[in-house]
Each structure stands twice: as C-alpha cells, then as structure tokens.
Short mmCIF file of N, CA and C in Angstrom, two decimals:
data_model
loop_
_atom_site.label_atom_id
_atom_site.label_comp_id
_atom_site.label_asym_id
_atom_site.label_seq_id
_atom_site.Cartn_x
_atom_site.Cartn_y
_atom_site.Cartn_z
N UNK A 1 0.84 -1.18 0.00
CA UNK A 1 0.00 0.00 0.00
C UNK A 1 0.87 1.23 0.00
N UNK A 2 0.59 2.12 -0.40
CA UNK A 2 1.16 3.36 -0.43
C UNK A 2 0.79 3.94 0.52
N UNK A 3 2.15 5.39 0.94
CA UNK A 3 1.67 6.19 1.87
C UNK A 3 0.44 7.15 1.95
N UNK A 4 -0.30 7.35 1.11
CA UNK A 4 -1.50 8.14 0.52
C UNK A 4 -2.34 7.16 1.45
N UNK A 5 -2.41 6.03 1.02
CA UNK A 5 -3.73 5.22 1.13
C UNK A 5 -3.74 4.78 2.79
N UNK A 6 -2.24 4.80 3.32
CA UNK A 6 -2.13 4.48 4.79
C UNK A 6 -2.40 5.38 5.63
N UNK A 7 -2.46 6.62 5.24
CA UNK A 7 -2.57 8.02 6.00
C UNK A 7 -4.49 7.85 6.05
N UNK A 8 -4.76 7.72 4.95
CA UNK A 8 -6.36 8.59 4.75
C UNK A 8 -7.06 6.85 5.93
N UNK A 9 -6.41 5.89 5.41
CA UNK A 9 -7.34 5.03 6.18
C UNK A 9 -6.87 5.41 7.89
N UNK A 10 -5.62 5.59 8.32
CA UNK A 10 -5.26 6.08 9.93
C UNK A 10 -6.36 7.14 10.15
N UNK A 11 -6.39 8.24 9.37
CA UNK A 11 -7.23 9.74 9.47
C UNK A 11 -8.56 8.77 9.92
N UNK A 12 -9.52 8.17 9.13
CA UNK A 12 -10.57 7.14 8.97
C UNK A 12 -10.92 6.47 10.45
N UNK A 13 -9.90 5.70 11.17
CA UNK A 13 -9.80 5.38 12.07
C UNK A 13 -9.97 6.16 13.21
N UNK A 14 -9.21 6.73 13.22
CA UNK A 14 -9.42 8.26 14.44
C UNK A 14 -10.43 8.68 14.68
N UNK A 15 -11.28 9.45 13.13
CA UNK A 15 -12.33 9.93 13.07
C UNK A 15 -13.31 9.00 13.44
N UNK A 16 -13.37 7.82 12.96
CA UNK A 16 -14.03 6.61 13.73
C UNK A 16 -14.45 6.80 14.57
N UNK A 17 -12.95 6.68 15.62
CA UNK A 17 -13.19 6.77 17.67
C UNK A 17 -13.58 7.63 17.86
N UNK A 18 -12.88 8.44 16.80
CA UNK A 18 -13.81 9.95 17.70
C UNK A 18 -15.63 10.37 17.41
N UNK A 19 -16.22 9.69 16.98
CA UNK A 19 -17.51 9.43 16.57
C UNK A 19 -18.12 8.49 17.34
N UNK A 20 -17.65 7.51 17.80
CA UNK A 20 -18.12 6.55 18.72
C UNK A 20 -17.49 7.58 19.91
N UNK A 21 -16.67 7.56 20.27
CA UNK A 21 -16.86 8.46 21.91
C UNK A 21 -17.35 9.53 21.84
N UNK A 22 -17.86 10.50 20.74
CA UNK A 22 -18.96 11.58 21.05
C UNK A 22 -19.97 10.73 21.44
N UNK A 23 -20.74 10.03 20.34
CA UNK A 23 -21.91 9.09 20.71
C UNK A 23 -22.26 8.76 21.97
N UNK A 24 -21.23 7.83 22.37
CA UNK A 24 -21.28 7.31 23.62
C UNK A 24 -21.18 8.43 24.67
N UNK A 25 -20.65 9.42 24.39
CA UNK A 25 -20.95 10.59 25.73
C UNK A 25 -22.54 11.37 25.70
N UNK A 26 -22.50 11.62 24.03
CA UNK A 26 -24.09 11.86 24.58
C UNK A 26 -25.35 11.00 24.43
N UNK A 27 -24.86 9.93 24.01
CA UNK A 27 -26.25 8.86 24.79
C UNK A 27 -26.11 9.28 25.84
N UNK A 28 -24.75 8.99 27.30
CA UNK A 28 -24.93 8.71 28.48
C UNK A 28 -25.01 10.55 29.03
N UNK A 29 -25.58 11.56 28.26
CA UNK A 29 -25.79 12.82 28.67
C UNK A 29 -27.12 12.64 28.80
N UNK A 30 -27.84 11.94 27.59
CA UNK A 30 -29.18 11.89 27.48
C UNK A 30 -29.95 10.93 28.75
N UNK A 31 -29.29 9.92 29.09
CA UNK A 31 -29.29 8.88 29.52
C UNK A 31 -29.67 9.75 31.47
N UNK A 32 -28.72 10.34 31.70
CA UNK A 32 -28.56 10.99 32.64
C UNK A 32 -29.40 12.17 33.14
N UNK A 33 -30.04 12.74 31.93
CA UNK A 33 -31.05 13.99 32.35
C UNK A 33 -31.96 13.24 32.23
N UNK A 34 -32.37 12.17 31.28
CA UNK A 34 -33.86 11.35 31.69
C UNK A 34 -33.65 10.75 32.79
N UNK A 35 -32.87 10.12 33.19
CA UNK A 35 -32.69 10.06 35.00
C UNK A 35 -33.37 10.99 36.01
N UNK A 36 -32.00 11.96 35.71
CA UNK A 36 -32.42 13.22 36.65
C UNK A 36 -33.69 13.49 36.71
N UNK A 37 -34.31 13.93 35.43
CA UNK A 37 -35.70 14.95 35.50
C UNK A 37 -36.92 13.62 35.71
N UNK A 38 -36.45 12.22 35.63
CA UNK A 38 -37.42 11.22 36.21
C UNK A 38 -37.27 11.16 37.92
N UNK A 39 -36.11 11.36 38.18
CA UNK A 39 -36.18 11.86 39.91
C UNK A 39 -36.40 12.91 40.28
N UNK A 40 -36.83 14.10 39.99
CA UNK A 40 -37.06 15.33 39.94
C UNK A 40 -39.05 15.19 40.38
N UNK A 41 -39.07 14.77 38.87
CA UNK A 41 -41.09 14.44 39.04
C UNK A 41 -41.03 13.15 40.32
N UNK A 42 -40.68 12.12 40.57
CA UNK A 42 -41.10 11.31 41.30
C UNK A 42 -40.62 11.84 43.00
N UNK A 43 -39.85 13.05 43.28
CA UNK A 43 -39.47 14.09 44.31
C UNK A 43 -40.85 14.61 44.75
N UNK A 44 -41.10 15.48 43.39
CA UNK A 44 -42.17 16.31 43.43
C UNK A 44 -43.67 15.93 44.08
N UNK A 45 -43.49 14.23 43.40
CA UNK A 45 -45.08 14.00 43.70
C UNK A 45 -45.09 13.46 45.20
N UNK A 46 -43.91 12.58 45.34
CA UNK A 46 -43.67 12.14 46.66
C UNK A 46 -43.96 13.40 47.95
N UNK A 47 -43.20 14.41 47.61
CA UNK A 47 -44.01 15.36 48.25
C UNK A 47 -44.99 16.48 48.71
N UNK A 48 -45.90 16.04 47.16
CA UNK A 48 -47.27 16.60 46.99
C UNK A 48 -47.95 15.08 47.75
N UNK A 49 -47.48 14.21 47.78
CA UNK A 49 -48.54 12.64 48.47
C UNK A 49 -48.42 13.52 50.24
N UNK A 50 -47.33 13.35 50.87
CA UNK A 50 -47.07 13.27 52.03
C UNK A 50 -47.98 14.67 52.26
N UNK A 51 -47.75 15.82 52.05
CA UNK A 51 -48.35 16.80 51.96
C UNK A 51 -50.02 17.05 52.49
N UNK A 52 -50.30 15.98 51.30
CA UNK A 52 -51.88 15.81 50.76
C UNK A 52 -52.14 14.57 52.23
N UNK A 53 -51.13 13.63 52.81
CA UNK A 53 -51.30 12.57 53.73
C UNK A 53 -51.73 13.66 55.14
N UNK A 54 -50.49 14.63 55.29
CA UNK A 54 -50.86 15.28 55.96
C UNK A 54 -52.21 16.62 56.51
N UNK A 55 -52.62 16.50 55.12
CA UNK A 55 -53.78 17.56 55.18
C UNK A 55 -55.00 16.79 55.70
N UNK A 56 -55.43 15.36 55.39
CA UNK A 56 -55.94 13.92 55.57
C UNK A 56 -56.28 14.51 57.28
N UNK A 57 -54.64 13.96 57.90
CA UNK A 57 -54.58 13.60 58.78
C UNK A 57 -55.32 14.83 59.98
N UNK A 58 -55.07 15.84 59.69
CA UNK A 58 -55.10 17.85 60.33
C UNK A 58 -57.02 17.23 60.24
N UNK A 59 -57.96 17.25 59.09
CA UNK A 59 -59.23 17.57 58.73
C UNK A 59 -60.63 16.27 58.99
N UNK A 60 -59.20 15.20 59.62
CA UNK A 60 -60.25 14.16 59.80
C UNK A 60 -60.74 13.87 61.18
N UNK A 61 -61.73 14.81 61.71
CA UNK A 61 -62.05 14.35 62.83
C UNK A 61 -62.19 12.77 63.76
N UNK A 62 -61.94 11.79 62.99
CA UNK A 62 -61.85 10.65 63.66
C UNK A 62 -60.28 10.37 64.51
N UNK A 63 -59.08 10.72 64.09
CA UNK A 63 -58.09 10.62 64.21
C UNK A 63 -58.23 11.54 65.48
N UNK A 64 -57.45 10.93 66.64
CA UNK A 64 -56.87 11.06 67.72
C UNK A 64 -56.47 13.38 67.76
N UNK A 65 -56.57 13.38 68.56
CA UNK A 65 -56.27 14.85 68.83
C UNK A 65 -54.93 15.24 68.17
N UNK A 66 -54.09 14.82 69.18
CA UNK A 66 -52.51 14.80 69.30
C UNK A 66 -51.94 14.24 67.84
N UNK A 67 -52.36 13.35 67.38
CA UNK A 67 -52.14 12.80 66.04
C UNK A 67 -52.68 14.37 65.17
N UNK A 68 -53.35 14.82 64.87
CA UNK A 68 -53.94 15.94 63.94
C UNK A 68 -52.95 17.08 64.85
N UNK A 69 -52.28 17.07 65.60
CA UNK A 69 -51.53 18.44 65.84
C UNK A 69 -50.61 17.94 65.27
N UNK A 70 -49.55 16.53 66.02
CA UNK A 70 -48.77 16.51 65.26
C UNK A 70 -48.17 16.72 63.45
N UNK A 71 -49.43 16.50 63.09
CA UNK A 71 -49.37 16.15 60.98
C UNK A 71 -49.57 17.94 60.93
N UNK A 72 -50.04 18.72 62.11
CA UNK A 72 -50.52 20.25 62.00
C UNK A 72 -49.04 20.78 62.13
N UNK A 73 -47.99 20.49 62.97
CA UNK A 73 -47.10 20.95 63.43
C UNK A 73 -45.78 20.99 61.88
N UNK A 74 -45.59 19.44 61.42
CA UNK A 74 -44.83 19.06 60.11
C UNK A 74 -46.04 20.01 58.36
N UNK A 75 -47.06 19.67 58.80
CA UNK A 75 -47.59 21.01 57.97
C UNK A 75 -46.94 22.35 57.85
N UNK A 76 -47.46 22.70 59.05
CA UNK A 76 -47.07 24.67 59.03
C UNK A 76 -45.63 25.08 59.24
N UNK A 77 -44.96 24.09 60.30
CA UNK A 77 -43.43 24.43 60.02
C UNK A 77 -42.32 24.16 59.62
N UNK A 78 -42.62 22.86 58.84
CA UNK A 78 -41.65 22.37 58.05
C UNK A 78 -41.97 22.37 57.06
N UNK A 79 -43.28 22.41 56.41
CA UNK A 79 -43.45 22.27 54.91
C UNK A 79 -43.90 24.13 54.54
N UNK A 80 -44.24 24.49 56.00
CA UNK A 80 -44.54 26.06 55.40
C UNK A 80 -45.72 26.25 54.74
N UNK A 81 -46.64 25.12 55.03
CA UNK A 81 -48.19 25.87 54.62
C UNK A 81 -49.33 26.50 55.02
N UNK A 82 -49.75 27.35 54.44
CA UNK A 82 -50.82 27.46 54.79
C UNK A 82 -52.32 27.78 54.59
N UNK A 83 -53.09 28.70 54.49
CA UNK A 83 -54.57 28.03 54.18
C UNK A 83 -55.47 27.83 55.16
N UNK A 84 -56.55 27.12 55.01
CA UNK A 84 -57.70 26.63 55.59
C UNK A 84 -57.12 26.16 56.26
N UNK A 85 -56.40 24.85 56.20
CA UNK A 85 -55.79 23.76 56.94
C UNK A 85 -54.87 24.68 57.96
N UNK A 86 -54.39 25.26 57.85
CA UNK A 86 -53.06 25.96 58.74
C UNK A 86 -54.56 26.21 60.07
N UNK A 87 -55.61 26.69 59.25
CA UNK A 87 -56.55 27.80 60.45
C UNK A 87 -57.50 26.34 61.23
N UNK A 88 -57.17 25.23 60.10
CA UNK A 88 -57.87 24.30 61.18
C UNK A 88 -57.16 23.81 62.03
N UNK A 89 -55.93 23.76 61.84
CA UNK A 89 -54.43 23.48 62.82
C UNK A 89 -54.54 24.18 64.64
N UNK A 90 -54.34 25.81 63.85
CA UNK A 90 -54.68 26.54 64.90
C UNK A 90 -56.03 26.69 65.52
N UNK A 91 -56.90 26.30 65.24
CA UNK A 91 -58.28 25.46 66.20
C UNK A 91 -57.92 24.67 66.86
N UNK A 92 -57.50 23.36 66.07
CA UNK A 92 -57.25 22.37 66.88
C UNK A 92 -56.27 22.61 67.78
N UNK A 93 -55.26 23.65 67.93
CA UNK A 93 -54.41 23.66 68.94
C UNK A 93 -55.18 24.38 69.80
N UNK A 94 -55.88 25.14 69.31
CA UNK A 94 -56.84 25.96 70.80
C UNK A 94 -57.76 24.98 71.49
N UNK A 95 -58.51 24.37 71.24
CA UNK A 95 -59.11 23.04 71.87
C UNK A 95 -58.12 22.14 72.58
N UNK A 96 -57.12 22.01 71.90
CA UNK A 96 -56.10 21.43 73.01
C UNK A 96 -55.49 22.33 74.08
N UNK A 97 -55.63 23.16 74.03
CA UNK A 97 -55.19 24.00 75.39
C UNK A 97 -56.26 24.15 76.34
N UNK A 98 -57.67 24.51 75.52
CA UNK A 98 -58.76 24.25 76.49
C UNK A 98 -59.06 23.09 77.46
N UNK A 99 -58.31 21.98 76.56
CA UNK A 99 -58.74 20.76 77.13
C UNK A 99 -57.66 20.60 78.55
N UNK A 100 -56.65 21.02 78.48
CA UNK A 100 -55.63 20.79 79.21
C UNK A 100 -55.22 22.04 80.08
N UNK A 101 -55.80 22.90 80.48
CA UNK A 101 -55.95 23.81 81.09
C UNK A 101 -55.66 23.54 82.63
N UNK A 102 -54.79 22.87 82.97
CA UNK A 102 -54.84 22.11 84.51
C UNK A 102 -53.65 22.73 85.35
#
C-alpha cells in the first residue's frame, strides 16, 4: 500500500473513535437527564402525596387529637403551609389547650 492510502485510512480510524466516543458521551448525557428529571417528578409527587397525607390527617375528625396536631405541626413548620388547613391546625391547637388547662 502506499503512503496516501495508509494516512487517509489512519485519518478514517481516528475519526471513527472519535464518533463513537462523542456518541457514547451523549447517549450517556441523554441517559442521565432522563434520569435526573425522572427523579425530579417522582421528588415532586412524593411530596405533593405526604403533603396531601398530611392535610388527611389535620381535617379528619376521627383521628386522635394529638395525632392531627402533630401532621398540624410538620404542615405549618416544616413544609410552610398554609390556608384553611393551617386555620384548622390553629383550632385544633386551641381546643387542646382548652382541654388541658390544669
């Protein structure tokens, strides 16, 4: 073979790898933000559920007193909400002070 024909097929080769390792970096770019933004939404809803568990727990008069303050307490000061539910929170904490007034 001649030097012409040994050069352009080396050039060939290179360009090759270097086409397969772009590829392969951005499959695994693509690969990685559908990850991410699939843990992102399943974040989100996980803590729109607990949220929504806790609003449950604050509005259902069957549930124990102390149980509806507690889900009232992880409501308003750790998740920072508020609303109706915040004002049924603060009821229910006034009934508990009434009750315990001793």
């Amino acid at each position: 073979m001649s030097a012409l024909t040994e050069t352009i097929i080396a050039i060939s080769a290179v360009l090759g790898a270097i086409g397969v390792i772009v590829t392969t970096i951005v499959a695994c770019y693509k690969f990685i933000r559908k990850w991410d933004k699939w843990r992102e939404d399943k974040d989100k809803h996980d803590r729109e559920q607990y949220t929504d568990i806790l609003r449950i727990k604050i509005m259902m008069p069957e549930m124990p007193l102390s149980e509806r303050i507690a889900a009232g307490d992880k409501y308003v000061n750790m998740l920072h909400q508020n609303g109706c539910v915040k004002q049924k929170y603060l009821e229910l904490l006034q009934i508990y002070s009434n009750e315990h007034k001793e």
